[in-house]
XYZ file of C-alpha atoms in Angstrom:
608
model
C 70.018 232.385 -130.092
C 67.424 234.846 -128.644
C 68.317 237.537 -125.900
C 67.235 236.377 -122.526
C 66.923 238.611 -119.220
C 69.266 236.941 -116.778
C 69.435 237.826 -112.952
C 71.846 236.452 -110.657
C 70.556 233.517 -109.125
C 70.718 234.306 -104.965
C 72.365 231.767 -102.634
C 70.475 228.156 -101.828
C 70.139 228.434 -98.028
C 68.094 225.944 -96.037
C 68.323 225.432 -92.213
C 67.326 221.362 -92.716
C 70.292 220.885 -94.747
C 70.594 218.880 -98.009
C 69.560 215.446 -98.482
C 69.660 213.183 -101.642
C 73.734 214.049 -101.419
C 75.422 211.358 -99.214
C 75.549 214.183 -96.969
C 77.449 216.826 -99.202
C 76.221 220.171 -98.665
C 76.511 222.707 -101.818
C 76.542 225.944 -102.890
C 75.577 227.427 -106.342
C 79.402 228.206 -106.841
C 79.542 224.196 -106.632
C 76.851 223.556 -109.266
C 78.987 226.220 -111.782
C 78.380 224.494 -115.094
C 75.678 222.696 -114.798
C 72.282 223.772 -115.623
C 70.404 223.777 -112.863
C 66.505 223.413 -112.099
C 65.125 224.568 -108.778
C 61.516 223.008 -107.962
C 60.071 224.515 -104.860
C 57.884 222.033 -103.782
C 56.056 220.862 -100.303
C 55.046 217.277 -99.873
C 51.272 218.197 -99.047
C 50.836 219.495 -102.597
C 49.267 217.518 -105.486
C 50.176 219.660 -107.929
C 53.882 219.286 -106.744
C 53.506 215.596 -106.635
C 52.813 215.885 -110.852
C 55.777 218.000 -111.348
C 57.815 215.597 -110.060
C 56.260 212.964 -112.304
C 56.978 215.771 -115.304
C 60.483 215.998 -114.465
C 61.722 212.468 -114.468
C 61.807 212.026 -118.028
C 64.130 215.230 -118.615
C 65.628 214.049 -115.308
C 66.812 211.336 -117.265
C 67.963 212.481 -120.181
C 69.564 215.525 -119.624
C 71.606 213.626 -116.604
C 74.736 214.445 -117.309
C 73.760 218.874 -118.047
C 71.307 219.317 -115.769
C 71.214 219.636 -111.732
C 67.194 219.043 -110.455
C 67.305 220.257 -106.754
C 63.953 219.926 -104.887
C 63.789 223.251 -102.512
C 61.301 221.702 -100.013
C 59.179 224.808 -98.625
C 56.476 223.902 -96.116
C 53.431 225.072 -95.824
C 51.779 223.220 -92.823
C 53.878 222.684 -89.331
C 54.468 219.238 -90.143
C 56.208 219.773 -93.082
C 58.960 221.879 -91.483
C 59.845 218.677 -89.565
C 63.548 217.269 -91.080
C 62.183 213.373 -90.876
C 59.044 214.266 -92.463
C 60.868 215.166 -95.552
C 63.512 212.592 -95.153
C 59.784 210.240 -95.155
C 58.273 212.403 -98.081
C 61.577 212.204 -100.401
C 61.600 208.356 -100.092
C 57.936 208.255 -100.083
C 57.427 209.576 -103.690
C 60.331 208.209 -105.144
C 62.438 212.046 -105.578
C 65.823 211.056 -107.635
C 67.519 213.992 -107.361
C 68.952 216.295 -104.322
C 67.138 218.006 -101.658
C 66.936 221.462 -99.280
C 65.105 221.249 -96.627
C 64.163 224.687 -96.386
C 61.893 224.625 -93.061
C 61.879 228.889 -92.361
C 61.236 229.460 -96.280
C 64.447 231.087 -96.757
C 65.288 230.381 -100.240
C 61.452 230.413 -100.812
C 61.880 234.060 -100.171
C 65.136 234.892 -102.129
C 63.574 234.008 -105.230
C 60.363 236.115 -104.591
C 58.324 232.572 -104.761
C 54.840 232.625 -104.366
C 52.931 229.405 -105.058
C 53.624 225.928 -105.222
C 54.905 224.756 -107.165
C 57.211 227.073 -108.751
C 60.286 226.262 -111.363
C 63.154 228.492 -111.644
C 65.677 227.630 -114.243
C 69.051 228.649 -113.648
C 71.984 228.969 -116.981
C 75.525 227.273 -116.191
C 76.634 230.812 -115.316
C 74.260 230.843 -112.204
C 71.840 233.834 -113.841
C 67.782 232.780 -113.355
C 66.763 232.778 -117.046
C 63.056 231.046 -116.688
C 60.285 230.706 -113.667
C 57.534 229.019 -114.128
C 54.722 227.971 -111.624
C 52.263 225.447 -111.890
C 52.180 222.232 -113.948
C 52.617 221.715 -117.395
C 55.731 223.548 -118.050
C 57.812 220.102 -118.936
C 57.813 220.534 -122.649
C 58.967 224.337 -122.131
C 61.674 223.798 -120.093
C 63.066 220.385 -122.089
C 63.562 222.979 -125.388
C 65.344 225.613 -123.293
C 67.557 223.041 -121.703
C 68.548 222.023 -125.134
C 69.210 226.286 -126.016
C 70.884 226.480 -123.157
C 73.037 223.099 -124.025
C 74.004 224.151 -127.021
C 74.788 227.960 -126.428
C 77.046 227.447 -123.469
C 78.955 224.083 -125.081
C 79.603 226.350 -127.462
C 80.500 229.262 -125.140
C 83.069 226.254 -123.517
C 80.582 227.303 -120.095
C 78.395 224.028 -119.879
C 80.312 221.260 -117.656
C 79.461 217.272 -118.489
C 79.411 214.273 -115.694
C 77.625 212.739 -112.790
C 75.502 215.043 -110.733
C 75.375 215.003 -106.891
C 72.522 212.751 -106.149
C 73.720 209.821 -104.257
C 70.805 207.595 -103.803
C 70.497 206.669 -100.076
C 70.563 203.250 -98.660
C 66.969 200.678 -99.340
C 65.085 199.683 -96.273
C 63.521 196.286 -95.367
C 59.754 196.576 -93.956
C 56.583 194.408 -95.270
C 54.891 197.556 -96.124
C 56.355 201.208 -97.273
C 54.321 204.127 -96.698
C 51.118 202.306 -97.368
C 48.355 204.434 -98.220
C 44.811 202.879 -97.592
C 43.519 199.770 -96.303
C 40.187 197.423 -96.636
C 38.692 194.585 -94.580
C 38.036 191.451 -96.760
C 35.515 188.555 -96.235
C 37.560 186.476 -94.714
C 39.241 188.921 -91.890
C 42.149 189.987 -93.141
C 43.381 193.437 -94.925
C 43.791 194.844 -98.655
C 46.527 197.825 -97.900
C 47.865 199.471 -100.997
C 51.456 199.279 -100.600
C 52.046 202.481 -102.324
C 55.507 203.804 -102.268
C 55.973 200.012 -104.006
C 53.733 200.221 -106.123
C 51.729 197.197 -105.390
C 48.872 195.504 -103.193
C 48.911 193.105 -100.146
C 47.425 191.062 -98.749
C 47.441 190.767 -95.031
C 45.840 188.304 -92.482
C 44.039 188.670 -89.913
C 46.572 189.545 -87.147
C 47.610 192.811 -89.444
C 50.812 191.617 -89.983
C 51.440 188.129 -91.766
C 51.810 188.741 -96.116
C 49.873 186.115 -97.782
C 49.607 187.741 -101.323
C 51.225 190.313 -103.406
C 49.467 192.233 -106.351
C 51.798 193.918 -108.248
C 55.558 193.293 -109.673
C 56.762 196.508 -107.357
C 57.151 198.359 -110.409
C 55.943 201.738 -111.309
C 53.975 201.185 -114.261
C 50.113 200.903 -116.040
C 49.705 197.170 -117.059
C 46.723 194.722 -116.623
C 47.231 191.496 -115.679
C 47.550 188.852 -112.836
C 49.268 189.565 -109.575
C 52.352 188.677 -111.002
C 52.055 191.196 -114.338
C 49.847 194.108 -113.299
C 51.567 197.479 -112.370
C 50.591 200.043 -110.551
C 51.964 203.692 -109.826
C 51.253 204.895 -106.444
C 48.034 203.008 -105.846
C 45.652 204.371 -102.916
C 42.072 204.350 -101.845
C 40.371 200.617 -101.668
C 36.017 200.095 -102.283
C 34.089 197.219 -102.769
C 32.452 197.598 -105.936
C 28.652 196.224 -105.868
C 29.753 192.903 -108.049
C 32.334 191.975 -105.330
C 35.463 193.341 -107.393
C 37.442 195.848 -105.665
C 37.901 199.079 -106.846
C 41.435 200.610 -107.092
C 42.418 204.483 -106.859
C 45.822 204.054 -108.770
C 46.429 207.357 -107.961
C 49.683 208.477 -110.067
C 48.447 206.628 -113.653
C 45.176 208.445 -113.068
C 43.230 206.017 -113.280
C 41.015 202.966 -111.383
C 41.462 199.785 -111.857
C 39.791 196.988 -110.110
C 41.126 193.418 -108.532
C 38.616 190.446 -108.999
C 39.883 188.631 -105.837
C 39.183 184.808 -107.137
C 41.030 185.204 -110.238
C 43.729 187.649 -108.838
C 43.356 189.235 -112.391
C 43.492 193.386 -112.029
C 41.807 195.466 -115.281
C 41.285 199.051 -115.824
C 37.492 200.370 -115.111
C 38.599 203.995 -116.000
C 41.209 206.511 -117.351
C 43.598 206.588 -119.924
C 46.860 206.735 -118.327
C 47.004 210.863 -118.940
C 46.414 213.346 -116.438
C 43.182 215.425 -117.353
C 43.559 219.006 -117.841
C 41.505 222.355 -118.388
C 39.747 222.023 -121.622
C 39.078 217.966 -121.345
C 35.788 216.069 -121.629
C 34.879 215.730 -118.249
C 32.198 212.705 -119.042
C 32.466 209.867 -121.315
C 33.444 206.545 -121.866
C 35.312 205.737 -118.590
C 38.102 204.205 -120.514
C 38.324 207.209 -122.711
C 38.108 210.332 -120.277
C 41.044 211.283 -118.824
C 41.230 211.627 -114.686
C 43.686 213.415 -112.409
C 45.615 211.755 -109.059
C 42.337 209.950 -108.061
C 43.386 209.801 -104.395
C 40.246 207.498 -102.920
C 37.153 206.191 -103.731
C 33.831 204.797 -102.009
C 30.320 203.428 -103.037
C 27.837 205.968 -102.148
C 24.285 206.636 -104.155
C 24.539 203.752 -106.465
C 27.474 204.461 -108.197
C 31.796 204.769 -107.254
C 32.473 208.101 -105.965
C 36.319 209.215 -106.759
C 37.861 211.650 -104.674
C 40.016 213.335 -107.714
C 42.623 215.396 -106.151
C 44.210 216.819 -108.265
C 41.552 218.509 -109.727
C 39.849 219.473 -106.628
C 36.612 217.992 -107.512
C 34.612 214.441 -106.932
C 33.538 212.091 -109.789
C 31.599 209.108 -109.998
C 31.777 205.926 -112.259
C 28.476 204.397 -112.989
C 29.272 200.527 -113.587
C 25.874 199.793 -115.328
C 27.361 202.510 -118.504
C 30.663 202.385 -117.790
C 30.671 205.928 -117.898
C 32.508 208.672 -115.760
C 31.566 212.222 -114.937
C 31.905 215.145 -112.165
C 29.999 214.546 -109.087
C 30.809 217.920 -107.446
C 33.835 220.464 -107.381
C 34.227 222.887 -110.338
C 38.317 222.394 -110.058
C 38.543 225.822 -108.052
C 40.767 225.046 -105.358
C 39.101 225.989 -101.705
C 36.331 225.691 -99.155
C 32.512 226.811 -100.734
C 29.948 225.123 -99.417
C 26.552 224.864 -101.583
C 25.265 222.777 -104.786
C 27.545 220.466 -105.950
C 28.446 221.630 -109.457
C 28.963 225.140 -107.699
C 31.283 223.634 -104.615
C 35.037 224.364 -104.006
C 37.482 221.600 -102.585
C 41.196 221.654 -102.154
C 42.959 217.832 -103.036
C 39.999 215.918 -101.307
C 41.779 212.538 -99.935
C 39.868 210.176 -97.917
C 36.233 209.041 -98.845
C 33.750 207.238 -95.909
C 29.714 206.559 -96.675
C 27.700 206.840 -93.505
C 26.276 203.607 -91.940
C 22.945 205.060 -93.031
C 23.888 205.168 -96.297
C 22.990 209.308 -96.404
C 25.956 210.754 -96.724
C 29.503 210.742 -98.328
C 32.427 212.183 -95.799
C 35.111 213.971 -97.590
C 38.491 214.294 -95.932
C 39.439 217.828 -97.914
C 43.199 218.359 -96.752
C 44.607 221.212 -98.024
C 41.395 223.098 -96.148
C 42.169 220.692 -93.069
C 38.369 220.149 -93.472
C 35.734 217.328 -92.779
C 33.327 217.885 -95.259
C 30.398 215.747 -96.130
C 28.126 214.961 -99.429
C 23.894 214.935 -98.790
C 21.175 214.523 -101.170
C 19.566 217.538 -102.299
C 16.370 217.089 -103.865
C 17.264 215.129 -107.378
C 21.147 216.660 -107.009
C 23.543 216.886 -103.949
C 24.989 219.697 -101.845
C 28.112 220.057 -100.388
C 28.574 220.967 -96.610
C 31.536 221.714 -94.220
C 31.518 219.908 -90.357
C 34.605 221.079 -89.655
C 37.249 223.767 -90.983
C 37.683 227.176 -92.861
C 40.119 227.413 -95.926
C 43.272 227.094 -96.851
C 45.227 228.661 -94.413
C 43.998 227.482 -91.298
C 45.013 224.447 -89.251
C 45.781 223.216 -85.909
C 44.935 220.591 -83.446
C 41.774 221.786 -81.055
C 39.269 219.988 -79.938
C 35.760 221.051 -78.714
C 32.848 222.786 -80.769
C 33.117 222.408 -84.772
C 33.543 225.677 -85.379
C 36.309 226.320 -83.644
C 37.699 222.722 -84.018
C 41.290 222.267 -85.841
C 42.945 219.394 -87.881
C 45.821 219.291 -90.134
C 45.771 218.072 -93.559
C 43.657 214.745 -93.007
C 43.926 212.441 -95.606
C 41.402 209.781 -94.281
C 37.816 209.295 -92.610
C 35.898 206.096 -91.172
C 32.205 206.333 -90.634
C 31.161 205.170 -87.329
C 27.728 202.710 -86.497
C 26.896 205.504 -83.992
C 26.807 208.092 -86.953
C 30.233 209.346 -86.106
C 33.060 209.997 -87.946
C 36.912 209.255 -87.338
C 39.451 211.480 -88.475
C 43.154 210.396 -89.856
C 44.263 213.744 -88.586
C 47.763 213.052 -90.491
C 49.764 215.824 -90.051
C 48.333 215.911 -86.307
C 49.614 212.290 -86.225
C 46.321 211.556 -84.335
C 42.901 210.535 -84.492
C 39.922 212.372 -84.050
C 36.260 211.967 -83.702
C 33.570 214.445 -84.788
C 30.121 213.785 -83.430
C 27.187 214.923 -85.560
C 24.634 214.694 -82.541
C 26.823 216.788 -80.269
C 28.703 219.127 -83.018
C 31.869 218.049 -81.177
C 35.079 217.224 -82.019
C 37.484 215.042 -80.001
C 40.800 213.221 -79.498
C 40.813 209.598 -79.598
C 44.542 208.676 -79.869
C 47.673 210.336 -80.661
C 51.347 209.104 -81.163
C 50.624 207.737 -84.428
C 52.887 208.616 -87.054
C 50.823 209.786 -90.675
C 47.688 207.666 -90.228
C 46.099 207.967 -93.604
C 43.077 205.708 -93.213
C 41.524 203.428 -90.997
C 38.999 200.265 -91.146
C 36.433 199.489 -88.386
C 36.751 195.980 -87.382
C 34.683 194.352 -84.335
C 34.754 197.567 -82.650
C 38.017 198.431 -83.134
C 39.683 200.480 -85.549
C 42.953 199.388 -87.648
C 44.856 202.114 -88.547
C 46.995 203.106 -91.540
C 50.117 204.376 -89.543
C 52.131 205.552 -92.966
C 54.977 206.545 -91.768
C 55.737 203.710 -89.379
C 55.167 201.863 -92.281
C 52.796 199.257 -90.908
C 48.972 198.253 -89.974
C 47.797 199.685 -85.775
C 45.467 197.992 -84.022
C 43.142 200.522 -81.559
C 40.548 200.161 -79.118
C 38.028 203.006 -79.319
C 38.530 204.852 -75.870
C 35.465 205.688 -73.745
C 37.358 208.847 -72.897
C 39.045 211.304 -75.082
C 42.349 211.995 -74.972
C 42.685 215.333 -73.795
C 44.920 217.839 -75.766
C 46.223 220.963 -74.978
C 44.607 223.079 -78.069
C 47.260 224.552 -80.827
C 46.157 226.891 -83.624
C 48.551 227.553 -86.472
C 48.098 229.623 -89.701
C 50.361 229.811 -92.771
C 54.267 230.470 -92.396
C 54.320 232.439 -95.699
C 54.788 236.251 -95.266
C 52.041 238.149 -96.550
C 52.225 240.582 -99.617
C 52.150 244.633 -98.276
C 50.136 245.955 -100.667
C 48.451 249.227 -101.111
C 45.223 250.786 -100.318
C 43.081 251.511 -102.991
C 43.568 250.235 -107.065
C 45.824 247.124 -106.929
C 47.186 245.883 -110.483
C 47.264 241.738 -110.685
C 49.888 240.842 -113.980
C 49.980 237.264 -114.846
C 52.778 237.394 -116.064
C 52.937 234.877 -119.307
C 55.386 234.077 -121.947
C 54.974 231.580 -124.350
C 57.896 229.149 -124.807
C 60.328 229.263 -127.821
C 58.568 228.352 -131.040
C 54.962 228.724 -129.424
C 52.343 231.437 -129.704
C 49.165 231.558 -128.222
C 46.351 229.573 -129.275
C 43.903 231.770 -130.291
C 41.999 229.166 -132.754
C 38.952 229.394 -130.962
C 38.824 232.469 -129.138
C 40.975 233.436 -126.300
C 43.412 231.186 -125.295
C 44.223 232.761 -121.510
C 41.914 232.990 -118.576
C 41.826 234.401 -115.250
C 39.462 234.096 -112.000
C 39.716 236.083 -108.832
C 38.131 235.651 -105.623
C 39.407 236.700 -101.907
C 38.961 235.427 -98.300
C 37.075 237.160 -96.854
C 35.097 238.497 -99.763
C 34.895 241.714 -98.707
C 38.541 242.558 -99.189
C 37.622 243.205 -102.573
C 35.490 246.066 -103.538
C 35.513 245.402 -107.556
C 37.527 243.439 -109.319
C 36.308 239.760 -108.629
C 35.334 237.225 -110.793
C 36.411 235.554 -114.218
C 38.140 236.748 -117.643
C 40.120 236.568 -120.279
C 42.873 239.045 -119.734
C 45.682 237.520 -117.483
C 45.703 241.283 -116.181
C 43.387 243.034 -114.116
C 43.005 246.143 -111.674
C 41.572 244.758 -108.271
C 39.940 247.440 -106.059
C 40.044 246.945 -102.438
C 37.279 247.897 -100.008
C 37.643 250.597 -97.255
C 38.415 248.926 -93.773
C 39.710 245.452 -94.510
C 43.184 245.345 -93.870
C 44.352 241.690 -94.412
C 42.938 238.288 -96.368
C 44.006 235.923 -99.098
C 43.854 236.662 -103.241
C 42.766 233.440 -104.761
C 44.191 233.835 -108.541
C 43.761 231.097 -111.066
C 45.141 231.486 -114.528
C 45.392 229.344 -117.706
C 46.812 229.863 -121.044
C 47.408 227.724 -123.938
C 49.956 227.937 -126.216
C 51.043 225.762 -129.555
C 53.894 225.200 -131.514
C 54.398 228.466 -134.032
C 54.532 226.585 -137.452
C 52.268 227.190 -140.222
C 53.605 224.360 -141.742
C 52.298 221.997 -139.692
C 48.334 221.192 -139.823
C 48.208 219.487 -136.248
C 50.309 221.831 -133.960
C 51.095 220.281 -130.797
C 49.360 222.699 -127.878
C 50.196 222.770 -124.370
C 48.161 223.941 -121.314
C 49.844 225.974 -118.370
C 47.826 226.228 -115.562
C 48.327 227.766 -111.370
C 46.281 228.665 -108.484
C 48.006 231.213 -105.960
C 46.597 231.573 -103.365
C 48.358 234.907 -101.870
C 48.304 236.262 -98.267
C 48.246 239.853 -98.286
C 47.999 243.064 -95.941
C 46.706 246.501 -96.984
C 49.310 249.118 -95.736
C 50.029 252.658 -96.970
C 53.916 251.678 -97.801
C 52.661 248.315 -99.226
C 53.064 247.768 -103.311
C 50.283 249.009 -105.901
C 51.614 246.087 -108.457
C 51.438 242.104 -107.595
C 53.341 240.175 -110.891
C 52.722 236.272 -110.745
C 54.711 234.191 -112.851
C 52.826 231.637 -114.823
C 55.953 231.435 -117.033
C 58.904 233.717 -118.067
C 60.238 236.417 -116.580
C 58.749 239.492 -115.219
C 60.650 242.201 -117.088
C 59.391 245.238 -114.490
C 61.032 243.556 -111.306
């Protein structure tokens, strides 16, 4: 058995307490003898949701030896609310214990720097591995098998039922609905996200007329009683009258024929897109990544590809898909479509005149738009400044703040209504005046809105209903609030900072160098003036960054990727895996700061 670095695991602390345990509180001592996997997540983070799905198979296969514990570590103020965490655990079908850590106490104890991060603790209570980002399930599964064998032989492995206790189910017509669409008969089609189906509702917004889907998670075409979805979200009318459905966790775009009730697949393979995969081609042969919303714009179906921070297009005439905007880097950068950065675009709406595509860019708490620019498209920002500033503040657009908006609705006068999800509010941006106002408050996680006869019908996701609002003649007055991420800034020394991305290939694998470098590193900063030298792309996972004089704080944006393959010379076609993560690290330059910034992609930092 290979020798491993082992560090004693810190205790699990969370002011919000434990969920999914039948009100039982746990310590690490209570879990001794089990393999514990800590999943540091927050429910706004699409990469965290990807990891939840990656872990489902491992969780089921090793249920008698492995205990997965979700450590909920909030980014946004709303995510620190205990009821919001309770809702998210149900919404995303988290079937393991969750520690609610609103003050990031356990996050700090484990020196976590990114969502998501996975930490593996052996049956004797030692940390043996840490992984940031997605794509690590195969490596952790291999490690679990090794730990089972090692500690089974030592007599330190304890098998049996875990601490998970399922909550009682709740009966409602809808359960955490995501998006809605007005139908020709005045009724609504609603994506009933947590129940993996679509629901037709009559004009009153309450009476259910038809369910589309079995209600079980899956990926199958067919009629209303055969089709399966997995957490569907956005809806849009295609040019032939069918309804396009963003089937988010299936990484697919589906099409519903309302007349026949039959659903087919337009785009996607059911597999998640990874770096290096094709970004154009026959729609049913190209992988997608967490499509969250869809809208018809410029004679194409545009797709908010939240999972890779891009916008894609589907062409129904050629039945092909391609990237329309975004680089896959996470952040807020405007300009030509192929140079722009997004951060989980989650809502789309075409302006009344068809000249703009409005985008709710959720992780930057921004309202952005696409417009034609000569023969191509350009990306502009109306409201929002970046990944770490958010709040509820009205007024001039360059000062206004949202908090993780998920929906946008174009209004007839050229303005746009914004479902300001984590502020529980409906806001309005008027391009003519450049002002942001508040239309309504006391909603509960609004995620979409539909214009109906001058009113707005809002999807109140966390109240499991549609709510009809009359547009007010005067805006609601709200005391302005501005927030910044709760994460403590890392103190770094002036001058030269050594950036080390730690990556150790999983057991039985090696870096894949068959076609050139198997690693990639991209570094930038907010503000850009923070770095005098060291920004830009490269192939090494280490770099010396030179900090500029006079800039004392900011955010380092680091994106890393490594590809590893099975190390078996007898295997002509070894299985290969991509490990990737984006970090946004708040930093403060001080004389007492550290000269080295380690970011663990996979493995253990030997210099810690």
